[in-house]
Amino acid sequence: GENVEQHPSTLSVQEGDSAVIKCTYSDSASNYFPWYKQELGKGPQLIIDIRSNVGEKKDQRIAVTLNKTAKHFSLHITETQPEDSAVYFCAARGVKAAGNKLTFGGGTRVLVKP
Amino acid sequence: DVKVTQSSRYLVKRTGEKVFLECVQDMDHENMFWYRQDPGLGLRLIYFSYDVKMKEKGDIPEGYSVSREKKERFSLILESASTNQTSMYLCASSLWGAVATNEKLFFGSGTQLSVL
């Protein structure tokens, strides 16, 4: 099955700096790559996603890039703010997966220091 | 907004007890999922269901079962709880199909289960 690795596991940045989280996946047929943000005491929420026919997608201060050849994708957060502090999960969905079954990475705890 | 409600925020059980975790969603979603969240391991899929009375094993189904008698409710059952099942359990739902707008997972706030 699909295997997703996520790095780093923790990331501390100064407010205003950029943060980058990287994920690699194993199934070359995977076609959908979402990112979820989990704030303290809450369930994860989708913040951005990208499909295999697109190389980059941006939504305000967050962007995701996909390199299908290398089988990795990254989340970029610019001008970080304290409210960006959370745990972030990447995920990938293989073509053979049924019912929107996603494989998640191990998570990255991001701390934005004021 | 979609709401996914998990019945308990914290639960403490003894080894060997039968444990029920309940999840209810209010948006008529076909798909429902149970994940467990452990530090460094991310979210791992236990079971999912794409219709009433239908269930499929996820990546780590051992020691768990599920029940979906009504579309809005998906229960996770630990037949005989063990200490290695101490974890955060997250329920999620989504619409059916491969249409782009249907792929978003909506999560509940989670149940932190401690098995002593």
Short mmCIF file of C-alpha atoms in Angstrom, two decimals:
data_model
loop_
_atom_site.label_atom_id
_atom_site.label_comp_id
_atom_site.label_asym_id
_atom_site.label_seq_id
_atom_site.Cartn_x
_atom_site.Cartn_y
_atom_site.Cartn_z
CA GLY A 1 0.00 0.00 0.00
CA GLU A 2 0.85 3.67 0.04
CA ASN A 3 3.51 4.95 2.44
CA VAL A 4 3.86 8.65 3.26
CA GLU A 5 6.82 10.12 5.13
CA GLN A 6 6.76 13.64 6.51
CA HIS A 7 9.62 15.88 7.66
CA PRO A 8 10.43 17.54 9.94
CA SER A 9 8.48 16.24 12.91
CA THR A 10 8.81 19.59 14.69
CA LEU A 11 9.49 23.04 13.29
CA SER A 12 10.06 26.24 15.19
CA VAL A 13 10.03 29.53 13.27
CA GLN A 14 10.10 33.20 14.11
CA GLU A 15 6.93 35.11 13.39
CA GLY A 16 7.11 36.52 9.88
CA ASP A 17 9.49 33.85 8.61
CA SER A 18 8.55 31.06 6.20
CA ALA A 19 7.91 27.43 7.09
CA VAL A 20 8.30 24.45 4.78
CA ILE A 21 7.11 20.91 5.41
CA LYS A 22 8.04 18.09 3.03
CA CYS A 23 6.38 14.75 2.31
CA THR A 24 7.34 11.83 0.14
CA TYR A 25 5.02 9.08 -1.08
CA SER A 26 5.63 5.62 -2.45
CA ASP A 27 2.75 4.91 -4.86
CA SER A 28 3.55 6.55 -8.19
CA ALA A 29 -0.14 6.27 -9.12
CA SER A 30 -1.28 8.52 -6.26
CA ASN A 31 -3.31 11.41 -7.62
CA TYR A 32 -4.55 13.52 -4.71
CA PHE A 33 -2.52 15.22 -1.98
CA PRO A 34 -4.29 17.16 0.78
CA TRP A 35 -2.87 18.99 3.76
CA TYR A 36 -4.67 19.12 7.10
CA LYS A 37 -4.09 21.45 10.03
CA GLN A 38 -4.91 20.36 13.58
CA GLU A 39 -5.19 23.01 16.26
CA LEU A 40 -5.01 22.10 19.91
CA GLY A 41 -8.10 20.23 21.07
CA LYS A 42 -9.64 20.06 17.61
CA GLY A 43 -9.86 17.63 14.76
CA PRO A 44 -7.78 18.15 11.61
CA GLN A 45 -9.14 20.55 9.00
CA LEU A 46 -8.33 20.64 5.30
CA ILE A 47 -6.32 23.74 4.41
CA ILE A 48 -5.20 23.05 0.86
CA ASP A 49 -4.97 20.19 -1.60
CA ILE A 50 -3.40 19.47 -4.96
CA ARG A 51 -4.01 16.95 -7.71
CA SER A 52 -1.45 15.13 -9.78
CA ASN A 53 -2.18 17.17 -12.90
CA VAL A 54 -1.07 20.39 -11.19
CA GLY A 55 2.44 21.35 -10.09
CA GLU A 56 1.63 24.16 -7.68
CA LYS A 57 -1.34 25.67 -5.91
CA LYS A 58 -1.54 28.76 -3.76
CA ASP A 59 -4.09 30.14 -1.33
CA GLN A 60 -3.08 33.40 0.31
CA ARG A 61 -0.10 32.65 2.57
CA ILE A 62 -0.03 28.91 1.96
CA ALA A 63 1.12 27.05 -1.13
CA VAL A 64 1.68 23.44 -2.05
CA THR A 65 4.09 22.13 -4.70
CA LEU A 66 4.14 18.67 -6.22
CA ASN A 67 7.01 16.88 -7.93
CA LYS A 68 5.59 13.67 -9.41
CA THR A 69 8.92 12.49 -10.77
CA ALA A 70 10.52 12.61 -7.35
CA LYS A 71 7.28 11.62 -5.61
CA HIS A 72 7.33 14.43 -3.11
CA PHE A 73 5.17 17.40 -2.24
CA SER A 74 5.65 20.31 0.09
CA LEU A 75 3.65 22.84 2.08
CA HIS A 76 4.94 26.40 2.21
CA ILE A 77 3.67 28.94 4.71
CA THR A 78 4.87 32.50 4.22
CA GLU A 79 4.78 35.37 6.71
CA THR A 80 4.00 33.01 9.55
CA GLN A 81 1.72 34.20 12.34
CA PRO A 82 1.07 32.81 15.84
CA GLU A 83 -2.21 31.30 14.65
CA ASP A 84 -0.22 29.11 12.26
CA SER A 85 1.03 27.18 15.30
CA ALA A 86 -0.53 23.71 14.96
CA VAL A 87 0.15 20.17 13.82
CA TYR A 88 0.14 19.73 10.06
CA PHE A 89 -0.49 16.44 8.26
CA CYS A 90 0.13 15.62 4.64
CA ALA A 91 -1.70 12.77 2.94
CA ALA A 92 -1.79 10.92 -0.35
CA ARG A 93 -4.47 8.88 -2.06
CA GLY A 94 -3.58 6.06 -4.38
CA VAL A 95 -5.62 5.34 -7.48
CA LYS A 96 -6.69 1.96 -6.20
CA ALA A 97 -7.87 3.31 -2.87
CA ALA A 98 -11.58 2.87 -2.25
CA GLY A 99 -13.87 5.36 -0.60
CA ASN A 100 -11.46 8.32 -0.48
CA LYS A 101 -9.01 6.33 1.59
CA LEU A 102 -6.02 8.50 2.40
CA THR A 103 -2.63 7.60 3.84
CA PHE A 104 -1.33 10.27 6.22
CA GLY A 105 2.17 11.32 7.11
CA GLY A 106 3.39 11.35 10.71
CA GLY A 107 2.64 15.04 11.26
CA THR A 108 4.71 18.20 11.83
CA ARG A 109 4.29 20.28 14.95
CA VAL A 110 4.84 23.92 13.96
CA LEU A 111 5.54 26.55 16.60
CA VAL A 112 5.57 30.19 15.56
CA LYS A 113 7.46 32.28 18.08
CA PRO A 114 6.34 35.89 18.47
CA ASP B 1 -21.12 23.78 8.31
CA VAL B 2 -20.71 20.03 8.61
CA LYS B 3 -20.60 18.84 12.15
CA VAL B 4 -19.06 15.57 13.24
CA THR B 5 -19.72 14.85 16.88
CA GLN B 6 -17.89 12.30 18.98
CA SER B 7 -19.70 11.30 22.12
CA SER B 8 -16.82 11.61 24.59
CA ARG B 9 -13.76 13.85 24.75
CA TYR B 10 -11.97 11.74 27.35
CA LEU B 11 -12.57 8.13 28.29
CA VAL B 12 -10.84 5.92 30.83
CA LYS B 13 -11.40 2.16 30.68
CA ARG B 14 -9.92 -0.95 32.24
CA THR B 15 -8.14 -3.72 30.38
CA GLY B 16 -10.61 -6.28 29.09
CA GLU B 17 -13.60 -3.95 29.04
CA LYS B 18 -15.78 -3.60 25.97
CA VAL B 19 -15.61 -0.02 24.74
CA PHE B 20 -17.94 1.85 22.41
CA LEU B 21 -16.93 5.07 20.69
CA GLU B 22 -19.78 6.85 18.99
CA CYS B 23 -19.72 9.29 16.10
CA VAL B 24 -22.56 11.20 14.49
CA GLN B 25 -22.49 13.46 11.42
CA ASP B 26 -25.23 15.82 10.34
CA MET B 27 -24.55 16.34 6.64
CA ASP B 28 -25.88 13.13 5.10
CA HIS B 29 -22.38 11.99 4.12
CA GLU B 30 -22.02 8.51 2.68
CA ASN B 31 -18.46 7.85 3.86
CA MET B 32 -17.44 7.60 7.49
CA PHE B 33 -14.04 6.75 8.92
CA TRP B 34 -12.32 5.88 12.16
CA TYR B 35 -8.67 6.84 12.62
CA ARG B 36 -6.34 6.59 15.54
CA GLN B 37 -3.73 9.27 16.11
CA ASP B 38 -0.44 8.49 17.82
CA PRO B 39 2.58 10.80 18.10
CA GLY B 40 4.94 10.35 15.17
CA LEU B 41 2.63 7.90 13.43
CA GLY B 42 0.11 10.39 12.11
CA LEU B 43 -3.43 9.22 11.44
CA ARG B 44 -3.92 5.56 10.75
CA LEU B 45 -7.15 4.24 9.32
CA ILE B 46 -8.90 1.58 11.39
CA TYR B 47 -12.15 1.05 9.50
CA PHE B 48 -14.31 2.92 7.07
CA SER B 49 -17.83 2.64 5.75
CA TYR B 50 -19.25 3.89 2.48
CA ASP B 51 -22.87 2.99 3.15
CA VAL B 52 -25.22 1.79 5.86
CA LYS B 53 -24.30 -1.69 7.05
CA MET B 54 -21.18 -1.64 4.85
CA LYS B 55 -17.70 -1.66 6.32
CA GLU B 56 -14.17 -2.05 5.05
CA LYS B 57 -10.97 -2.72 6.96
CA GLY B 58 -8.41 0.00 7.02
CA ASP B 59 -4.72 -0.38 7.75
CA ILE B 60 -4.96 -1.39 11.43
CA PRO B 61 -8.29 -3.18 12.06
CA GLU B 62 -7.00 -5.77 14.52
CA GLY B 63 -8.74 -5.56 17.89
CA TYR B 64 -11.53 -3.32 16.57
CA SER B 65 -14.92 -3.70 14.97
CA VAL B 66 -17.46 -1.18 13.73
CA SER B 67 -21.17 -0.77 13.29
CA ARG B 68 -23.14 1.42 10.96
CA GLU B 69 -26.86 0.84 11.38
CA LYS B 70 -27.85 4.37 10.35
CA LYS B 71 -26.28 6.66 7.80
CA GLU B 72 -25.42 9.36 10.31
CA ARG B 73 -23.88 7.14 12.98
CA PHE B 74 -20.66 5.13 12.95
CA SER B 75 -19.54 3.27 16.04
CA LEU B 76 -16.10 1.91 16.86
CA ILE B 77 -16.02 -1.08 19.20
CA LEU B 78 -13.09 -2.40 21.17
CA GLU B 79 -14.22 -5.89 22.10
CA SER B 80 -11.65 -6.31 24.86
CA ALA B 81 -9.64 -3.17 25.47
CA SER B 82 -5.89 -3.46 25.86
CA THR B 83 -3.29 -0.94 27.00
CA ASN B 84 -1.86 -0.64 23.48
CA GLN B 85 -5.20 0.77 22.38
CA THR B 86 -4.62 3.87 24.48
CA SER B 87 -4.77 6.59 21.85
CA MET B 88 -6.64 9.53 20.35
CA TYR B 89 -9.50 8.31 18.17
CA LEU B 90 -10.79 10.52 15.38
CA CYS B 91 -13.98 10.05 13.42
CA ALA B 92 -14.40 11.64 9.99
CA SER B 93 -16.98 11.80 7.22
CA SER B 94 -17.03 12.74 3.54
CA LEU B 95 -19.29 12.64 0.53
CA TRP B 96 -19.10 9.69 -1.80
CA GLY B 97 -17.31 9.57 -5.13
CA ALA B 98 -14.25 10.81 -6.95
CA VAL B 99 -15.67 14.25 -7.70
CA ALA B 100 -13.15 16.83 -6.57
CA THR B 101 -15.43 18.67 -4.19
CA ASN B 102 -16.40 15.47 -2.40
CA GLU B 103 -12.96 14.48 -1.19
CA LYS B 104 -12.73 16.71 1.86
CA LEU B 105 -12.72 14.87 5.17
CA PHE B 106 -14.59 16.46 8.07
CA PHE B 107 -13.20 15.38 11.42
CA GLY B 108 -14.66 15.28 14.89
CA SER B 109 -12.68 16.69 17.82
CA GLY B 110 -11.50 13.27 18.90
CA THR B 111 -11.80 10.96 21.89
CA GLN B 112 -8.72 10.46 24.04
CA LEU B 113 -9.01 6.89 25.30
CA SER B 114 -6.87 5.65 28.15
CA VAL B 115 -6.87 1.92 28.89
CA LEU B 116 -5.48 1.11 32.32
#
